[in-house]
mmCIF file of C-alpha atoms in Angstrom:
data_model
loop_
_atom_site.group_PDB
_atom_site.id
_atom_site.type_symbol
_atom_site.label_atom_id
_atom_site.label_comp_id
_atom_site.label_asym_id
_atom_site.label_seq_id
_atom_site.Cartn_x
_atom_site.Cartn_y
_atom_site.Cartn_z
ATOM 1 C CA ARG F 1 -21.154 23.111 14.154
ATOM 2 C CA PHE F 2 -17.471 23.118 14.871
ATOM 3 C CA VAL F 3 -15.534 20.044 13.720
ATOM 4 C CA ILE F 4 -12.154 19.798 15.414
ATOM 5 C CA ASP F 5 -9.452 17.328 13.925
ATOM 6 C CA GLU F 6 -6.357 16.201 15.906
ATOM 7 C CA ALA F 7 -8.235 17.006 19.097
ATOM 8 C CA HIS F 8 -5.484 15.352 21.195
ATOM 9 C CA CYS F 9 -3.734 18.657 20.617
ATOM 10 C CA PHE F 10 -5.880 20.019 23.471
ATOM 11 C CA SER F 11 -4.090 17.940 26.054
ATOM 12 C CA SER F 12 -0.611 18.406 27.458
ATOM 13 C CA TRP F 13 -0.571 14.626 27.867
ATOM 14 C CA GLY F 14 -0.992 14.113 24.101
ATOM 15 C CA GLN F 15 1.810 13.744 21.639
ATOM 16 C CA ASP F 16 1.276 17.054 19.973
ATOM 17 C CA PHE F 17 -0.089 19.528 22.535
ATOM 18 C CA ARG F 18 -0.588 23.067 20.882
ATOM 19 C CA VAL F 19 -1.471 25.980 22.901
ATOM 20 C CA ASP F 20 -3.435 27.621 20.061
ATOM 21 C CA TYR F 21 -6.079 24.917 20.431
ATOM 22 C CA LEU F 22 -6.908 26.263 23.930
ATOM 23 C CA TYR F 23 -8.311 29.425 22.266
ATOM 24 C CA ILE F 24 -10.980 27.505 20.494
ATOM 25 C CA GLY F 25 -13.433 27.373 23.314
ATOM 26 C CA GLU F 26 -13.094 31.229 23.824
ATOM 27 C CA PHE F 27 -13.737 31.756 20.222
ATOM 28 C CA ILE F 28 -16.868 29.539 20.127
ATOM 29 C CA SER F 29 -18.074 31.252 23.356
ATOM 30 C CA GLU F 30 -17.816 34.587 21.746
ATOM 31 C CA LEU F 31 -19.682 33.497 18.665
ATOM 32 C CA GLN F 32 -22.330 31.904 20.840
ATOM 33 C CA ARG F 33 -22.919 35.263 22.471
ATOM 34 C CA GLN F 34 -23.395 36.952 19.059
ATOM 35 C CA LYS F 35 -26.004 34.521 18.002
ATOM 36 C CA VAL F 36 -29.639 35.238 18.422
ATOM 37 C CA SER F 37 -30.354 31.574 19.107
ATOM 38 C CA GLN F 38 -29.698 30.344 22.645
ATOM 39 C CA MET F 39 -29.158 26.819 21.404
ATOM 40 C CA PRO F 40 -25.316 25.796 22.044
ATOM 41 C CA ILE F 41 -23.098 25.529 19.019
ATOM 42 C CA PRO F 42 -22.468 21.871 18.432
ATOM 43 C CA VAL F 43 -18.894 20.611 18.680
ATOM 44 C CA SER F 44 -17.366 17.389 17.138
ATOM 45 C CA CYS F 45 -13.811 16.396 18.081
ATOM 46 C CA PHE F 46 -11.733 13.729 16.314
ATOM 47 C CA THR F 47 -8.357 12.104 16.956
ATOM 48 C CA ALA F 48 -6.808 8.808 16.060
ATOM 49 C CA THR F 49 -4.436 8.558 19.163
ATOM 50 C CA ALA F 50 -5.837 9.412 22.372
ATOM 51 C CA LYS F 51 -5.187 7.621 25.743
ATOM 52 C CA PRO F 52 -7.816 7.768 28.436
ATOM 53 C CA LYS F 53 -6.089 10.847 30.115
ATOM 54 C CA VAL F 54 -6.269 12.700 26.824
ATOM 55 C CA ILE F 55 -9.847 11.844 26.243
ATOM 56 C CA SER F 56 -10.547 13.087 29.822
ATOM 57 C CA ASP F 57 -8.710 16.286 29.159
ATOM 58 C CA ILE F 58 -10.736 17.002 25.903
ATOM 59 C CA CYS F 59 -14.036 16.449 27.720
ATOM 60 C CA ASP F 60 -13.071 18.446 30.645
ATOM 61 C CA TYR F 61 -11.881 21.411 28.470
ATOM 62 C CA PHE F 62 -15.344 21.618 26.653
ATOM 63 C CA LYS F 63 -17.188 21.303 29.929
ATOM 64 C CA LYS F 64 -15.257 24.145 31.561
ATOM 65 C CA THR F 65 -15.241 26.423 28.637
ATOM 66 C CA LEU F 66 -18.658 25.887 26.992
ATOM 67 C CA ASP F 67 -20.452 23.664 29.473
ATOM 68 C CA LEU F 68 -20.766 20.956 26.789
ATOM 69 C CA ASP F 69 -20.918 17.220 27.672
ATOM 70 C CA LEU F 70 -19.083 15.442 24.891
ATOM 71 C CA VAL F 71 -20.275 11.923 24.141
ATOM 72 C CA LEU F 72 -17.559 9.331 23.314
ATOM 73 C CA TYR F 73 -17.633 7.256 20.194
ATOM 74 C CA ALA F 74 -14.797 4.995 19.642
ATOM 75 C CA SER F 75 -14.189 2.808 16.603
ATOM 76 C CA SER F 76 -12.357 -0.572 16.463
ATOM 77 C CA ALA F 77 -8.615 -0.042 17.083
ATOM 78 C CA THR F 78 -7.625 -3.160 14.843
ATOM 79 C CA ARG F 79 -6.010 -2.426 11.350
ATOM 80 C CA GLU F 80 -5.875 -5.813 9.946
ATOM 81 C CA ASN F 81 -4.775 -4.525 6.581
ATOM 82 C CA LEU F 82 -1.275 -3.274 8.001
ATOM 83 C CA GLN F 83 1.653 -5.621 8.043
ATOM 84 C CA TYR F 84 4.319 -4.781 10.643
ATOM 85 C CA THR F 85 7.952 -5.623 10.198
ATOM 86 C CA VAL F 86 10.983 -4.761 12.205
ATOM 87 C CA LEU F 87 14.475 -4.961 10.644
ATOM 88 C CA TYR F 88 17.784 -4.572 12.523
ATOM 89 C CA LYS F 89 20.752 -3.279 10.544
ATOM 90 C CA GLU F 90 24.332 -2.808 11.887
ATOM 91 C CA THR F 91 24.940 0.455 10.058
ATOM 92 C CA ASP F 92 23.204 3.385 8.470
ATOM 93 C CA GLU F 93 24.488 2.347 5.052
ATOM 94 C CA GLU F 94 22.783 -1.095 5.522
ATOM 95 C CA LYS F 95 19.452 0.766 6.415
ATOM 96 C CA TYR F 96 19.763 2.862 3.248
ATOM 97 C CA ASN F 97 20.352 -0.089 1.099
ATOM 98 C CA VAL F 98 17.145 -1.904 2.564
ATOM 99 C CA LEU F 99 15.184 1.346 2.036
ATOM 100 C CA ARG F 100 16.156 1.411 -1.595
ATOM 101 C CA ARG F 101 15.253 -2.297 -2.136
ATOM 102 C CA LEU F 102 11.754 -1.605 -0.443
ATOM 103 C CA LEU F 103 11.277 1.345 -2.760
ATOM 104 C CA GLU F 104 12.229 -0.722 -5.784
ATOM 105 C CA GLN F 105 10.177 -3.768 -4.981
ATOM 106 C CA LYS F 106 7.011 -1.882 -3.761
ATOM 107 C CA ASN F 107 6.999 1.017 -6.257
ATOM 108 C CA CYS F 108 4.056 2.753 -4.433
ATOM 109 C CA PRO F 109 3.351 6.043 -2.484
ATOM 110 C CA THR F 110 5.702 5.935 0.494
ATOM 111 C CA ILE F 111 6.309 7.954 3.566
ATOM 112 C CA VAL F 112 9.695 7.761 5.106
ATOM 113 C CA TYR F 113 9.841 9.109 8.614
ATOM 114 C CA VAL F 114 13.224 10.452 10.012
ATOM 115 C CA SER F 115 13.907 12.075 13.420
ATOM 116 C CA ARG F 116 15.787 15.183 12.322
ATOM 117 C CA THR F 117 15.175 17.959 9.911
ATOM 118 C CA ARG F 118 18.492 17.807 8.233
ATOM 119 C CA ARG F 119 18.035 14.181 7.461
ATOM 120 C CA THR F 120 14.796 14.842 5.508
ATOM 121 C CA ARG F 121 16.924 16.922 2.945
ATOM 122 C CA GLU F 122 19.888 14.622 2.942
ATOM 123 C CA LEU F 123 17.862 11.438 2.521
ATOM 124 C CA ALA F 124 15.533 12.937 -0.027
ATOM 125 C CA GLU F 125 18.481 14.231 -2.038
ATOM 126 C CA ARG F 126 20.345 10.848 -1.913
ATOM 127 C CA LEU F 127 17.161 8.920 -2.975
ATOM 128 C CA SER F 128 16.543 11.322 -5.876
ATOM 129 C CA LYS F 129 20.167 10.902 -7.079
ATOM 130 C CA ASP F 130 19.739 7.186 -6.971
ATOM 131 C CA GLY F 131 16.683 7.203 -9.093
ATOM 132 C CA PHE F 132 13.789 7.480 -6.521
ATOM 133 C CA PRO F 133 12.397 11.002 -6.901
ATOM 134 C CA ALA F 134 11.739 12.262 -3.302
ATOM 135 C CA CYS F 135 10.941 15.535 -1.464
ATOM 136 C CA PRO F 136 11.732 16.547 2.084
ATOM 137 C CA PHE F 137 9.209 17.805 4.651
ATOM 138 C CA ASN F 138 9.944 19.285 8.039
ATOM 139 C CA GLY F 139 8.506 21.849 10.351
ATOM 140 C CA LYS F 140 11.494 24.246 9.759
ATOM 141 C CA MET F 141 10.990 24.617 5.982
ATOM 142 C CA ASP F 142 9.679 27.618 4.310
ATOM 143 C CA PRO F 143 5.804 27.274 4.293
ATOM 144 C CA ALA F 144 5.668 27.608 0.433
ATOM 145 C CA ASP F 145 8.180 24.739 0.009
ATOM 146 C CA LYS F 146 6.243 22.695 2.504
ATOM 147 C CA ILE F 147 2.905 23.130 0.696
ATOM 148 C CA ALA F 148 4.641 22.498 -2.747
ATOM 149 C CA ASN F 149 6.277 19.223 -1.545
ATOM 150 C CA GLN F 150 3.064 17.988 0.222
ATOM 151 C CA GLU F 151 1.007 18.676 -2.863
ATOM 152 C CA ALA F 152 3.577 17.000 -5.103
ATOM 153 C CA PHE F 153 3.095 13.854 -2.985
ATOM 154 C CA ILE F 154 -0.647 13.862 -2.602
ATOM 155 C CA THR F 155 -1.082 14.313 -6.392
ATOM 156 C CA ASN F 156 1.495 11.573 -7.192
ATOM 157 C CA LYS F 157 4.031 13.867 -8.880
ATOM 158 C CA ILE F 158 6.382 12.063 -6.691
ATOM 159 C CA GLN F 159 6.024 8.740 -4.906
ATOM 160 C CA VAL F 160 8.342 9.336 -1.794
ATOM 161 C CA ILE F 161 8.320 12.026 0.865
ATOM 162 C CA VAL F 162 10.939 12.036 3.622
ATOM 163 C CA ALA F 163 9.443 13.695 6.570
ATOM 164 C CA THR F 164 9.638 14.409 10.374
ATOM 165 C CA SER F 165 6.669 13.999 12.552
ATOM 166 C CA ALA F 166 5.564 17.425 11.330
ATOM 167 C CA PHE F 167 4.127 15.721 8.225
ATOM 168 C CA GLY F 168 0.451 14.289 8.286
ATOM 169 C CA MET F 169 -1.780 16.681 10.134
ATOM 170 C CA GLY F 170 -4.648 17.230 7.805
ATOM 171 C CA VAL F 171 -3.237 14.917 5.104
ATOM 172 C CA ASP F 172 -5.578 12.222 3.947
ATOM 173 C CA LYS F 173 -3.689 10.261 1.158
ATOM 174 C CA LYS F 174 -5.632 6.998 0.903
ATOM 175 C CA ASP F 175 -3.169 5.115 -1.313
ATOM 176 C CA VAL F 176 -0.028 5.079 0.818
ATOM 177 C CA LYS F 177 1.108 1.528 0.760
ATOM 178 C CA LEU F 178 4.391 1.851 2.639
ATOM 179 C CA VAL F 179 5.465 3.596 5.723
ATOM 180 C CA VAL F 180 9.098 3.334 6.668
ATOM 181 C CA HIS F 181 10.514 4.600 9.912
ATOM 182 C CA TYR F 182 14.179 5.103 9.118
ATOM 183 C CA ASP F 183 14.694 6.282 12.740
ATOM 184 C CA ILE F 184 13.039 5.327 16.013
ATOM 185 C CA SER F 185 9.939 7.634 16.762
ATOM 186 C CA SER F 186 10.307 9.763 19.887
ATOM 187 C CA SER F 187 7.277 8.148 21.453
ATOM 188 C CA LEU F 188 4.796 5.309 20.895
ATOM 189 C CA GLU F 189 2.064 7.625 20.202
ATOM 190 C CA ASP F 190 4.004 9.275 17.466
ATOM 191 C CA TYR F 191 4.756 5.774 16.036
ATOM 192 C CA VAL F 192 1.123 4.691 16.107
ATOM 193 C CA GLN F 193 0.014 7.972 14.420
ATOM 194 C CA GLU F 194 2.681 7.819 11.703
ATOM 195 C CA ALA F 195 2.409 4.104 10.852
ATOM 196 C CA GLY F 196 -1.365 4.547 10.724
ATOM 197 C CA ARG F 197 -1.139 6.798 7.701
ATOM 198 C CA ALA F 198 -0.582 3.566 5.600
ATOM 199 C CA GLY F 199 -3.584 1.742 3.986
ATOM 200 C CA ARG F 200 -6.271 4.210 4.610
ATOM 201 C CA ASP F 201 -8.093 2.768 1.631
ATOM 202 C CA GLY F 202 -8.458 -0.549 3.477
ATOM 203 C CA GLN F 203 -6.032 -2.302 1.065
ATOM 204 C CA PRO F 204 -3.023 -4.132 2.346
ATOM 205 C CA ALA F 205 -0.041 -1.909 3.302
ATOM 206 C CA ASP F 206 3.371 -2.202 4.911
ATOM 207 C CA CYS F 207 4.756 -0.590 8.129
ATOM 208 C CA ILE F 208 8.529 -1.150 8.441
ATOM 209 C CA LEU F 209 10.734 -0.001 11.136
ATOM 210 C CA LEU F 210 14.544 0.086 10.581
ATOM 211 C CA TYR F 211 16.790 0.399 13.564
ATOM 212 C CA SER F 212 20.369 0.035 14.610
ATOM 213 C CA GLY F 213 22.292 0.192 17.856
ATOM 214 C CA GLN F 214 23.276 3.763 17.051
ATOM 215 C CA ASP F 215 19.513 4.787 16.784
ATOM 216 C CA VAL F 216 18.995 3.434 20.234
ATOM 217 C CA ARG F 217 21.997 5.202 21.785
ATOM 218 C CA MET F 218 20.533 8.451 20.443
ATOM 219 C CA ALA F 219 17.017 7.703 21.719
ATOM 220 C CA VAL F 220 18.048 6.467 25.130
ATOM 221 C CA PRO F 221 21.454 8.051 25.737
ATOM 222 C CA ALA F 222 21.491 7.062 29.512
ATOM 223 C CA ALA F 223 20.726 3.316 28.747
ATOM 224 C CA THR F 224 22.336 0.829 31.207
ATOM 225 C CA LEU F 225 21.181 -2.200 29.136
ATOM 226 C CA PRO F 226 22.936 -3.267 26.080
ATOM 227 C CA CYS F 227 21.687 -1.337 23.083
ATOM 228 C CA ARG F 228 20.385 -4.403 21.312
ATOM 229 C CA GLN F 229 18.351 -5.316 24.329
ATOM 230 C CA ILE F 230 16.781 -1.915 24.665
ATOM 231 C CA ALA F 231 16.079 -1.840 21.021
ATOM 232 C CA MET F 232 14.251 -5.120 21.061
ATOM 233 C CA PHE F 233 12.208 -4.128 24.096
ATOM 234 C CA PHE F 234 11.153 -0.890 22.446
ATOM 235 C CA ILE F 235 10.329 -2.647 19.089
ATOM 236 C CA MET F 236 8.273 -5.262 20.912
ATOM 237 C CA ILE F 237 6.260 -2.487 22.562
ATOM 238 C CA VAL F 238 6.032 -0.526 19.228
ATOM 239 C CA ILE F 239 4.594 -3.556 17.426
ATOM 240 C CA TRP F 240 2.141 -4.467 20.324
ATOM 241 C CA THR F 241 0.869 -0.746 20.535
ATOM 242 C CA SER F 242 0.600 -0.492 16.852
ATOM 243 C CA ILE F 243 -1.494 -3.640 16.376
ATOM 244 C CA LEU F 244 -3.827 -2.638 19.248
ATOM 245 C CA PHE F 245 -4.222 1.094 18.831
ATOM 246 C CA CYS F 246 -3.494 2.289 15.227
#
């Protein structure tokens, strides 16, 4: 049996399409030809964030490549143990002070998501200097450094990891009690995926989104509405989507 995680990567409509996933069917097909048994190799696909179009693409892919008819099993989308909070701050310095207070008050395993690779290093260094040991994680880091920082977080050698959306695939740390979005996510799907990494042990956990007018100007450069209006509109959608789909 092939068990495939992050199956939304099969679809160009997903938030993390990966071309390499499209070779999986070819590999399974070749392995099937080498088997003595004519029974098809079973396939299971898992994803936490898949819109109807993405689900359709996954099913179509395996029907075309392996003539398999996947059966859909969907669990409840409600995560009642997660508490969502949105905080508007005028400046980046105010955001940082709020982050420090949260880390001090919660004192728990925490993921801080940012939008840029440079910010992972800068924020992790500043937090560490201020007494909150943190490591950065982003897709452009040396692979050995990524593994070392990820393991330090998973094994509780550090409590805080500052990461881009590159962090999380294949990571199942159940005791994360706080996820802070220091920057606005690039998509609602990304937000749902990232916020959903909190409270996987079923215990209460917090998902906090910090934003400022500058964040929205960066996310929506061609905005015609006042930044505050756009931000509030985005945040309302984020909260609604998170409650329903994470």
